[in-house]
Amino acid sequence: MTEATVLLLRAFVVLLAMPIYLLSFLGIWEPFCKKIFFPYFLEKLGTIHGRKTKKQKQELFRNLPDFTRPSGELKLLEIGTGCGTNFQFYPPGCKVTCTDINPNFQQSLSKSMNKNQHIHYERFLVAAGEDLHQVPSGSVDAVVCTLVLCSVHSVNGTLKEVLRVLRPGGAFYFLEHVAADRSSWKYFWQQVYYPTWKLVFAGCCLTREIWKDLERANFSEVKLQHISVAMPWMPIEAHIIGYAVK
C-alpha cells in the first residue's frame, strides 16, 4: 500500500474522531483524558492484557529473586505503575517504589496494594521515566516497565535513567507493545491509526521499535523475545518481553 493510501485513511480516521480533536483544540481533552478517561481505560485494558499475558509474566519475573542483594533485600522500582497489575508477580518481602507521571490511578492502585500484602510499598513518586532524580543512583536491584515505553517522551532518556538508578548487576524487566513487521497488514493499520491513537490514548505510539533502543543501550546483557498478544480490534498485538542486566 502506498503512503498516499495511509494518509487518505488517516484523514478518514481523523474525521471519525473529530469531536476529540475539537476538544483537544479547546484544551479540554487532555485534562479529561488524564484524570478520567485514561485511568478508566488502562484499568480495563490492564485486566484484559494481564489475563492474556499471565503465563508470560510469571515466567518473566520468575528469576527476580536472583537479583536480591547479599543482605537479603530486594529493592524494586516500577516505572509507570498505573493500576499495579504487576504486584502479584513480585516475590514476598520485595520493597517497591512506585512511580507514574499520572497521579490519577490512586483508587485502582490502592485496590492492587490491598490485594498484594506480600510486598512492602516504600513510596509513590509522581515522575516521568526520563526524570527519576528523586531516586539515588545505583540504589535499586531491579526496574520494571510494562506498557510504558510506548508513551514516554524519550525511550533512550528513560533507559539512561534505568541504568543510572540500577546497581551494577541489577536487572531491567520489560513487556512492551511495539511496531509490527513492516511488511505486514498490522503495521499498515498501525500507521493509519497512529496520529489519532496517540491523541486519544495519552501519547501512546504504535510504531516504536523499542527492541532497537534496548540493544543500543549500555546493558551488559539483553534477553529479549518477540511475542504476539491477541488483542481483538486493537493494533497492539506485537510485543517484546525480557530483561536486561546492567
Short mmCIF file of the C-alpha atoms (twelve columns), coordinates in Angstrom:
data_MODEL
# 
_entry.id   MODEL 
# 
loop_
_atom_site.group_PDB 
_atom_site.id 
_atom_site.type_symbol 
_atom_site.label_atom_id 
_atom_site.label_alt_id 
_atom_site.label_comp_id 
_atom_site.label_asym_id 
_atom_site.label_seq_id 
_atom_site.Cartn_x 
_atom_site.Cartn_y 
_atom_site.Cartn_z 
_atom_site.pdbx_PDB_model_num 
ATOM 1   C CA . MET A 1   0.000   0.000   0.000  1 
ATOM 2   C CA . THR A 2   1.240   3.480   -0.849 1 
ATOM 3   C CA . GLU A 3   1.924   6.348   1.501  1 
ATOM 4   C CA . ALA A 4   -0.977  8.203   -0.140 1 
ATOM 5   C CA . THR A 5   -3.351  5.401   0.922  1 
ATOM 6   C CA . VAL A 6   -2.124  5.654   4.500  1 
ATOM 7   C CA . LEU A 7   -2.636  9.432   4.504  1 
ATOM 8   C CA . LEU A 8   -6.124  9.087   2.999  1 
ATOM 9   C CA . LEU A 9   -7.185  6.557   5.614  1 
ATOM 10  C CA . ARG A 10  -5.615  8.657   8.373  1 
ATOM 11  C CA . ALA A 11  -7.764  11.571  7.273  1 
ATOM 12  C CA . PHE A 12  -10.859 9.346   7.424  1 
ATOM 13  C CA . VAL A 13  -9.984  8.253   10.994 1 
ATOM 14  C CA . VAL A 14  -9.428  11.907  11.947 1 
ATOM 15  C CA . LEU A 15  -12.921 12.737  10.644 1 
ATOM 16  C CA . LEU A 16  -14.422 9.946   12.752 1 
ATOM 17  C CA . ALA A 17  -12.585 11.269  15.818 1 
ATOM 18  C CA . MET A 18  -13.268 14.950  15.060 1 
ATOM 19  C CA . PRO A 19  -15.093 15.616  18.379 1 
ATOM 20  C CA . ILE A 20  -11.954 14.546  20.284 1 
ATOM 21  C CA . TYR A 21  -9.735  16.707  18.051 1 
ATOM 22  C CA . LEU A 22  -12.078 19.645  18.737 1 
ATOM 23  C CA . LEU A 23  -11.934 19.027  22.498 1 
ATOM 24  C CA . SER A 24  -8.157  18.852  22.216 1 
ATOM 25  C CA . PHE A 25  -8.053  22.168  20.341 1 
ATOM 26  C CA . LEU A 26  -10.162 23.743  23.100 1 
ATOM 27  C CA . GLY A 27  -7.809  22.369  25.779 1 
ATOM 28  C CA . ILE A 28  -10.480 20.103  27.266 1 
ATOM 29  C CA . TRP A 29  -9.433  16.620  26.124 1 
ATOM 30  C CA . GLU A 30  -6.001  16.383  27.766 1 
ATOM 31  C CA . PRO A 31  -7.125  17.063  31.374 1 
ATOM 32  C CA . PHE A 32  -10.221 14.874  30.891 1 
ATOM 33  C CA . CYS A 33  -8.095  12.081  29.451 1 
ATOM 34  C CA . LYS A 34  -5.505  12.322  32.233 1 
ATOM 35  C CA . LYS A 35  -7.971  12.427  35.131 1 
ATOM 36  C CA . ILE A 36  -10.877 10.268  33.966 1 
ATOM 37  C CA . PHE A 37  -10.679 8.507   30.593 1 
ATOM 38  C CA . PHE A 38  -7.141  7.082   30.593 1 
ATOM 39  C CA . PRO A 39  -7.181  5.721   34.174 1 
ATOM 40  C CA . TYR A 40  -10.533 4.038   33.399 1 
ATOM 41  C CA . PHE A 41  -9.303  2.719   30.038 1 
ATOM 42  C CA . LEU A 42  -5.994  1.492   31.462 1 
ATOM 43  C CA . GLU A 43  -7.731  -0.391  34.264 1 
ATOM 44  C CA . LYS A 44  -9.942  -2.219  31.734 1 
ATOM 45  C CA . LEU A 45  -7.078  -2.817  29.301 1 
ATOM 46  C CA . GLY A 46  -4.831  -3.962  32.166 1 
ATOM 47  C CA . THR A 47  -7.376  -6.596  33.177 1 
ATOM 48  C CA . ILE A 48  -7.650  -7.996  29.640 1 
ATOM 49  C CA . HIS A 49  -3.938  -7.720  28.858 1 
ATOM 50  C CA . GLY A 50  -2.991  -9.158  32.254 1 
ATOM 51  C CA . ARG A 51  -5.203  -12.191 31.683 1 
ATOM 52  C CA . LYS A 52  -3.649  -12.835 28.270 1 
ATOM 53  C CA . THR A 53  -0.048  -12.381 29.460 1 
ATOM 54  C CA . LYS A 54  -0.246  -14.003 32.912 1 
ATOM 55  C CA . LYS A 55  1.870   -17.035 31.986 1 
ATOM 56  C CA . GLN A 56  4.471   -14.903 30.206 1 
ATOM 57  C CA . LYS A 57  4.715   -12.558 33.202 1 
ATOM 58  C CA . GLN A 58  5.057   -15.455 35.629 1 
ATOM 59  C CA . GLU A 59  7.968   -16.750 33.566 1 
ATOM 60  C CA . LEU A 60  9.456   -13.263 33.127 1 
ATOM 61  C CA . PHE A 61  9.548   -12.434 36.836 1 
ATOM 62  C CA . ARG A 62  10.465  -15.948 37.974 1 
ATOM 63  C CA . ASN A 63  14.150  -15.054 38.385 1 
ATOM 64  C CA . LEU A 64  13.595  -11.747 40.211 1 
ATOM 65  C CA . PRO A 65  14.894  -13.253 43.495 1 
ATOM 66  C CA . ASP A 66  18.236  -13.907 41.729 1 
ATOM 67  C CA . PHE A 67  18.912  -10.162 41.941 1 
ATOM 68  C CA . THR A 68  18.494  -9.970  45.718 1 
ATOM 69  C CA . ARG A 69  21.499  -8.246  47.300 1 
ATOM 70  C CA . PRO A 70  23.724  -10.109 49.847 1 
ATOM 71  C CA . SER A 71  21.783  -8.530  52.744 1 
ATOM 72  C CA . GLY A 72  18.676  -10.434 51.567 1 
ATOM 73  C CA . GLU A 73  16.943  -7.221  50.480 1 
ATOM 74  C CA . LEU A 74  15.372  -6.771  47.039 1 
ATOM 75  C CA . LYS A 75  14.622  -3.150  46.127 1 
ATOM 76  C CA . LEU A 76  12.452  -2.723  43.049 1 
ATOM 77  C CA . LEU A 77  11.413  0.414   41.171 1 
ATOM 78  C CA . GLU A 78  8.441   0.312   38.823 1 
ATOM 79  C CA . ILE A 79  8.165   2.974   36.113 1 
ATOM 80  C CA . GLY A 80  4.570   3.740   35.153 1 
ATOM 81  C CA . THR A 81  2.979   1.665   37.898 1 
ATOM 82  C CA . GLY A 82  -0.533  2.613   36.772 1 
ATOM 83  C CA . CYS A 83  -3.065  0.278   38.402 1 
ATOM 84  C CA . GLY A 84  -0.451  -2.041  39.933 1 
ATOM 85  C CA . THR A 85  -1.102  -5.030  37.670 1 
ATOM 86  C CA . ASN A 86  2.424   -6.409  38.221 1 
ATOM 87  C CA . PHE A 87  2.365   -6.559  42.033 1 
ATOM 88  C CA . GLN A 88  1.111   -10.152 42.115 1 
ATOM 89  C CA . PHE A 89  4.301   -11.349 40.399 1 
ATOM 90  C CA . TYR A 90  6.794   -9.782  42.820 1 
ATOM 91  C CA . PRO A 91  8.487   -12.006 45.445 1 
ATOM 92  C CA . PRO A 92  7.425   -11.778 49.125 1 
ATOM 93  C CA . GLY A 93  9.183   -9.062  51.102 1 
ATOM 94  C CA . CYS A 94  10.218  -7.151  47.982 1 
ATOM 95  C CA . LYS A 95  10.491  -3.389  48.656 1 
ATOM 96  C CA . VAL A 96  8.711   -1.490  45.888 1 
ATOM 97  C CA . THR A 97  8.935   2.162   44.882 1 
ATOM 98  C CA . CYS A 98  6.057   3.087   42.564 1 
ATOM 99  C CA . THR A 99  6.334   5.883   40.005 1 
ATOM 100 C CA . ASP A 100 3.935   7.298   37.451 1 
ATOM 101 C CA . ILE A 101 3.691   10.573  35.569 1 
ATOM 102 C CA . ASN A 102 -0.093  10.475  36.117 1 
ATOM 103 C CA . PRO A 103 -1.193  10.537  39.802 1 
ATOM 104 C CA . ASN A 104 -4.839  9.745   38.972 1 
ATOM 105 C CA . PHE A 105 -4.673  5.962   39.392 1 
ATOM 106 C CA . GLN A 106 -4.950  6.066   43.176 1 
ATOM 107 C CA . GLN A 107 -8.262  4.214   43.526 1 
ATOM 108 C CA . SER A 108 -7.316  1.167   41.434 1 
ATOM 109 C CA . LEU A 109 -3.728  1.291   42.720 1 
ATOM 110 C CA . SER A 110 -4.959  1.107   46.320 1 
ATOM 111 C CA . LYS A 111 -7.058  -1.953  45.434 1 
ATOM 112 C CA . SER A 112 -3.986  -3.694  43.993 1 
ATOM 113 C CA . MET A 113 -1.925  -2.815  47.056 1 
ATOM 114 C CA . ASN A 114 -4.583  -4.224  49.382 1 
ATOM 115 C CA . LYS A 115 -4.719  -7.447  47.347 1 
ATOM 116 C CA . ASN A 116 -0.948  -7.860  47.401 1 
ATOM 117 C CA . GLN A 117 0.142   -7.561  51.016 1 
ATOM 118 C CA . HIS A 118 3.112   -9.884  50.436 1 
ATOM 119 C CA . ILE A 119 5.274   -6.953  49.260 1 
ATOM 120 C CA . HIS A 120 6.345   -3.772  51.041 1 
ATOM 121 C CA . TYR A 121 5.411   -0.457  49.419 1 
ATOM 122 C CA . GLU A 122 8.075   2.141   50.175 1 
ATOM 123 C CA . ARG A 123 6.746   5.237   48.376 1 
ATOM 124 C CA . PHE A 124 4.907   6.612   45.350 1 
ATOM 125 C CA . LEU A 125 6.628   9.229   43.196 1 
ATOM 126 C CA . VAL A 126 4.965   11.378  40.546 1 
ATOM 127 C CA . ALA A 127 7.743   11.231  37.976 1 
ATOM 128 C CA . ALA A 128 8.391   10.736  34.271 1 
ATOM 129 C CA . GLY A 129 10.568  7.844   33.155 1 
ATOM 130 C CA . GLU A 130 13.098  10.292  31.740 1 
ATOM 131 C CA . ASP A 131 13.488  12.113  35.068 1 
ATOM 132 C CA . LEU A 132 13.860  9.929   38.164 1 
ATOM 133 C CA . HIS A 133 16.064  12.423  40.029 1 
ATOM 134 C CA . GLN A 134 14.281  11.571  43.296 1 
ATOM 135 C CA . VAL A 135 15.817  8.076   43.100 1 
ATOM 136 C CA . PRO A 136 19.534  7.875   44.042 1 
ATOM 137 C CA . SER A 137 21.975  6.406   41.540 1 
ATOM 138 C CA . GLY A 138 22.706  2.693   41.942 1 
ATOM 139 C CA . SER A 139 20.054  2.306   44.643 1 
ATOM 140 C CA . VAL A 140 17.728  -0.370  43.241 1 
ATOM 141 C CA . ASP A 141 18.196  -4.037  42.334 1 
ATOM 142 C CA . ALA A 142 15.514  -4.215  39.644 1 
ATOM 143 C CA . VAL A 143 13.466  -1.844  37.500 1 
ATOM 144 C CA . VAL A 144 10.161  -2.923  35.932 1 
ATOM 145 C CA . CYS A 145 8.438   -1.237  32.999 1 
ATOM 146 C CA . THR A 146 5.392   -2.728  31.234 1 
ATOM 147 C CA . LEU A 147 3.301   -0.984  28.570 1 
ATOM 148 C CA . VAL A 148 5.037   2.309   29.324 1 
ATOM 149 C CA . LEU A 149 7.869   2.845   26.817 1 
ATOM 150 C CA . CYS A 150 5.242   3.354   24.106 1 
ATOM 151 C CA . SER A 151 4.254   6.680   25.659 1 
ATOM 152 C CA . VAL A 152 7.372   8.169   27.253 1 
ATOM 153 C CA . HIS A 153 8.744   11.274  25.530 1 
ATOM 154 C CA . SER A 154 12.143  9.633   25.091 1 
ATOM 155 C CA . VAL A 155 12.832  5.887   25.194 1 
ATOM 156 C CA . ASN A 156 16.595  6.495   25.224 1 
ATOM 157 C CA . GLY A 157 16.259  9.049   28.032 1 
ATOM 158 C CA . THR A 158 14.211  6.585   30.073 1 
ATOM 159 C CA . LEU A 159 16.737  3.771   29.531 1 
ATOM 160 C CA . LYS A 160 19.554  6.093   30.643 1 
ATOM 161 C CA . GLU A 161 17.678  6.732   33.895 1 
ATOM 162 C CA . VAL A 162 17.067  2.991   34.309 1 
ATOM 163 C CA . LEU A 163 20.806  2.351   34.015 1 
ATOM 164 C CA . ARG A 164 21.570  5.180   36.443 1 
ATOM 165 C CA . VAL A 165 19.285  4.000   39.259 1 
ATOM 166 C CA . LEU A 166 20.198  0.301   38.892 1 
ATOM 167 C CA . ARG A 167 23.087  -1.064  40.922 1 
ATOM 168 C CA . PRO A 168 25.801  -2.887  38.945 1 
ATOM 169 C CA . GLY A 169 24.437  -6.339  38.145 1 
ATOM 170 C CA . GLY A 170 20.830  -5.184  38.583 1 
ATOM 171 C CA . ALA A 171 18.133  -6.014  36.027 1 
ATOM 172 C CA . PHE A 172 15.568  -4.151  33.931 1 
ATOM 173 C CA . TYR A 173 12.366  -6.102  33.169 1 
ATOM 174 C CA . PHE A 174 10.128  -5.086  30.266 1 
ATOM 175 C CA . LEU A 175 6.980   -6.092  28.400 1 
ATOM 176 C CA . GLU A 176 6.021   -3.600  25.686 1 
ATOM 177 C CA . HIS A 177 3.851   -3.459  22.590 1 
ATOM 178 C CA . VAL A 178 5.904   -2.470  19.557 1 
ATOM 179 C CA . ALA A 179 5.749   -1.932  15.803 1 
ATOM 180 C CA . ALA A 180 4.597   -4.941  13.823 1 
ATOM 181 C CA . ASP A 181 6.635   -6.367  10.955 1 
ATOM 182 C CA . ARG A 182 6.946   -3.602  8.355  1 
ATOM 183 C CA . SER A 183 5.731   -5.858  5.544  1 
ATOM 184 C CA . SER A 184 2.531   -6.825  7.396  1 
ATOM 185 C CA . TRP A 185 -1.024  -5.529  7.287  1 
ATOM 186 C CA . LYS A 186 -0.789  -4.997  11.036 1 
ATOM 187 C CA . TYR A 187 1.969   -2.423  10.500 1 
ATOM 188 C CA . PHE A 188 -0.084  -0.774  7.745  1 
ATOM 189 C CA . TRP A 189 -3.002  -0.257  10.125 1 
ATOM 190 C CA . GLN A 190 -0.672  0.903   12.893 1 
ATOM 191 C CA . GLN A 191 0.457   3.664   10.526 1 
ATOM 192 C CA . VAL A 192 -3.146  4.557   9.723  1 
ATOM 193 C CA . TYR A 193 -4.255  4.795   13.359 1 
ATOM 194 C CA . TYR A 194 -1.037  6.342   14.665 1 
ATOM 195 C CA . PRO A 195 -1.908  10.103  14.973 1 
ATOM 196 C CA . THR A 196 -5.426  9.599   16.339 1 
ATOM 197 C CA . TRP A 197 -4.394  6.747   18.641 1 
ATOM 198 C CA . LYS A 198 -1.611  8.919   20.098 1 
ATOM 199 C CA . LEU A 199 -4.070  11.738  20.804 1 
ATOM 200 C CA . VAL A 200 -6.813  9.551   22.283 1 
ATOM 201 C CA . PHE A 201 -4.555  7.340   24.420 1 
ATOM 202 C CA . ALA A 202 -2.323  9.868   26.175 1 
ATOM 203 C CA . GLY A 203 0.673   9.859   23.823 1 
ATOM 204 C CA . CYS A 204 0.831   6.115   23.117 1 
ATOM 205 C CA . CYS A 205 2.920   5.472   19.968 1 
ATOM 206 C CA . LEU A 206 2.069   2.405   17.901 1 
ATOM 207 C CA . THR A 207 5.158   2.123   15.706 1 
ATOM 208 C CA . ARG A 208 8.120   2.276   18.100 1 
ATOM 209 C CA . GLU A 209 10.830  -0.338  17.516 1 
ATOM 210 C CA . ILE A 210 11.795  -0.434  21.171 1 
ATOM 211 C CA . TRP A 211 13.959  -3.538  20.834 1 
ATOM 212 C CA . LYS A 212 16.455  -1.430  18.852 1 
ATOM 213 C CA . ASP A 213 16.696  1.107   21.701 1 
ATOM 214 C CA . LEU A 214 17.319  -1.706  24.187 1 
ATOM 215 C CA . GLU A 215 20.011  -3.244  22.012 1 
ATOM 216 C CA . ARG A 216 21.747  0.146   21.671 1 
ATOM 217 C CA . ALA A 217 21.615  0.935   25.411 1 
ATOM 218 C CA . ASN A 218 24.634  0.155   27.574 1 
ATOM 219 C CA . PHE A 219 23.367  -3.061  29.159 1 
ATOM 220 C CA . SER A 220 25.883  -5.867  29.577 1 
ATOM 221 C CA . GLU A 221 23.293  -8.462  28.577 1 
ATOM 222 C CA . VAL A 222 19.855  -8.305  26.927 1 
ATOM 223 C CA . LYS A 223 17.486  -11.285 26.856 1 
ATOM 224 C CA . LEU A 224 14.630  -10.321 24.540 1 
ATOM 225 C CA . GLN A 225 11.843  -12.221 22.830 1 
ATOM 226 C CA . HIS A 226 9.246   -11.105 20.274 1 
ATOM 227 C CA . ILE A 227 5.760   -12.406 21.070 1 
ATOM 228 C CA . SER A 228 2.204   -11.836 19.866 1 
ATOM 229 C CA . VAL A 229 -0.578  -10.978 22.317 1 
ATOM 230 C CA . ALA A 230 -4.067  -11.368 20.862 1 
ATOM 231 C CA . MET A 231 -5.893  -8.075  21.447 1 
ATOM 232 C CA . PRO A 232 -9.069  -8.125  19.283 1 
ATOM 233 C CA . TRP A 233 -9.747  -4.902  17.372 1 
ATOM 234 C CA . MET A 234 -6.610  -3.261  18.758 1 
ATOM 235 C CA . PRO A 235 -3.392  -2.597  16.791 1 
ATOM 236 C CA . ILE A 236 -1.091  -3.651  19.634 1 
ATOM 237 C CA . GLU A 237 -0.532  -7.374  19.091 1 
ATOM 238 C CA . ALA A 238 3.243   -7.280  18.506 1 
ATOM 239 C CA . HIS A 239 5.180   -7.262  21.816 1 
ATOM 240 C CA . ILE A 240 8.652   -7.699  23.191 1 
ATOM 241 C CA . ILE A 241 9.348   -9.301  26.582 1 
ATOM 242 C CA . GLY A 242 12.522  -9.918  28.543 1 
ATOM 243 C CA . TYR A 243 15.107  -8.425  30.840 1 
ATOM 244 C CA . ALA A 244 18.448  -6.655  30.558 1 
ATOM 245 C CA . VAL A 245 21.323  -6.682  33.046 1 
ATOM 246 C CA . LYS A 246 23.400  -3.625  33.904 1 
# 
